[in-house]
Amino acid sequence: VDQNTETVINIQIDSDGGSAKTVTVTNQNIDVSATPGFTLSKKIAAVTEGGATDNFTVKLDSQPATNVVLNIADTNEVTVSTGSLTFTNSNWDDEQTVTVTAIDDSSADGDTTTDITISVDNSSDSQYTSVADQEVTVTTTDNDSPGFTLSKPTAAVTEGGATDNFTVKLDSQPTANVVLDIESADTNEVTVSPTSLTFTNSDWNNEKTVTVTAVDDSSLGDKTTDITISVNNSSDSQYTSVADQEVTVTTTDNDSPGFTLSKPTAAVTEG
């Protein structure tokens, strides 16, 4: 968009009678009736953490006299391929593309909706600086789910002998602490240490170890005992509905059936 202008060209003829010279004037027609603005190819986009991106295009609605710069503001959920687009007097009606990518965070924060704002920079053609901002609404599909992972589902211990262990870590970053309770179904057969694990926002993906020890009793036979790992109700609300998991422990007995004599021989005297 431009104002109507008048151009005056002065042609001077040499007084020495030199040869005639030709001056070529190119007149560039600019539509003064068009309204300043810009058009987005779409107002809605969808992306996935660690997966599909999306894009939209932008072009001006009218020809500027000087450059027009559009600022593209991203969010804490998505990024954009460029922070600004520059349109000139010659490329103003060419579509320029902005690619939107989800930030692949570790939080199980669910699907989110955020807005990308497109605004005219104050350095732009004066006809454009009052043009209103526009937004593209982006839906981000989360690829994280609350849960925890055990290093193994079974363990084996021996009365009076070998212990065993397993590790636990969370599957996604919580916003508040997550406490896992570790409970033996029969503490007369197997004990665990510790009996609870606390994961924070910063150490959520560090493996923590649980040691399993057999109780050295006097009963006979190998036994099987389940250890239950469950989320304490005081934990981050994203985690309180996570299902319990179990580690099945086999205890090898160190007792054998039989009897013991105090001595193998005895001596007596007649009369």
Short mmCIF file of N, CA and C in Angstrom, two decimals, residues 38 60 64 66-72 83-88 118-125 128-129:
data_model
loop_
_atom_site.label_atom_id
_atom_site.label_comp_id
_atom_site.label_asym_id
_atom_site.label_seq_id
_atom_site.Cartn_x
_atom_site.Cartn_y
_atom_site.Cartn_z
N PHE A 38 -2.47 -9.27 6.76
CA PHE A 38 -1.81 -10.50 6.34
C PHE A 38 -2.76 -11.66 6.51
N LEU A 60 1.20 -11.25 2.79
CA LEU A 60 0.57 -9.95 2.98
C LEU A 60 -0.65 -9.80 2.07
N PRO A 64 3.45 -3.37 0.19
CA PRO A 64 3.97 -2.27 1.02
C PRO A 64 4.97 -1.42 0.24
N THR A 66 7.68 -0.19 1.90
CA THR A 66 8.93 -0.66 2.50
C THR A 66 8.69 -2.02 3.17
N ASN A 67 9.73 -2.60 3.71
CA ASN A 67 9.63 -3.94 4.28
C ASN A 67 8.61 -4.03 5.42
N VAL A 68 8.00 -5.21 5.49
CA VAL A 68 7.11 -5.54 6.60
C VAL A 68 7.68 -6.78 7.29
N VAL A 69 7.91 -6.69 8.60
CA VAL A 69 8.45 -7.80 9.38
C VAL A 69 7.36 -8.31 10.31
N LEU A 70 7.08 -9.62 10.22
CA LEU A 70 6.11 -10.26 11.11
C LEU A 70 6.87 -11.09 12.14
N ASN A 71 6.59 -10.84 13.41
CA ASN A 71 7.20 -11.61 14.49
C ASN A 71 6.34 -12.83 14.80
N ILE A 72 7.00 -14.00 14.97
CA ILE A 72 6.32 -15.26 15.25
C ILE A 72 6.74 -15.71 16.65
N GLY A 83 11.69 -17.01 13.92
CA GLY A 83 11.08 -16.05 14.83
C GLY A 83 10.51 -14.84 14.13
N SER A 84 10.76 -14.72 12.82
CA SER A 84 10.22 -13.58 12.07
C SER A 84 10.20 -13.88 10.58
N LEU A 85 9.34 -13.19 9.87
CA LEU A 85 9.26 -13.27 8.42
C LEU A 85 9.35 -11.85 7.86
N THR A 86 10.12 -11.67 6.80
CA THR A 86 10.26 -10.35 6.19
C THR A 86 9.66 -10.36 4.80
N PHE A 87 8.75 -9.44 4.55
CA PHE A 87 8.12 -9.28 3.24
C PHE A 87 8.58 -7.94 2.66
N THR A 88 8.95 -7.98 1.38
CA THR A 88 9.43 -6.78 0.69
C THR A 88 8.38 -6.29 -0.29
N ILE A 118 1.23 -14.04 15.83
CA ILE A 118 1.89 -13.41 14.69
C ILE A 118 1.57 -11.93 14.74
N SER A 119 2.60 -11.09 14.85
CA SER A 119 2.38 -9.66 15.02
C SER A 119 3.33 -8.86 14.13
N VAL A 120 2.93 -7.63 13.78
CA VAL A 120 3.75 -6.77 12.93
C VAL A 120 4.77 -6.04 13.78
N ASP A 121 6.04 -6.16 13.40
CA ASP A 121 7.11 -5.47 14.11
C ASP A 121 7.02 -3.96 13.88
N ASN A 122 7.38 -3.20 14.91
CA ASN A 122 7.27 -1.74 14.82
C ASN A 122 8.20 -1.12 13.80
N SER A 123 9.19 -1.88 13.33
CA SER A 123 10.11 -1.35 12.31
C SER A 123 9.52 -1.41 10.91
N SER A 124 8.33 -1.96 10.78
CA SER A 124 7.73 -2.20 9.46
C SER A 124 7.17 -0.94 8.82
N ASP A 125 6.82 -1.08 7.55
CA ASP A 125 6.12 -0.03 6.80
C ASP A 125 5.04 0.58 7.68
N TYR A 128 1.52 -0.62 7.98
CA TYR A 128 1.26 -1.94 8.56
C TYR A 128 1.37 -1.99 10.09
N THR A 129 1.96 -1.00 10.71
CA THR A 129 2.25 -1.09 12.15
C THR A 129 0.99 -1.15 13.02
#
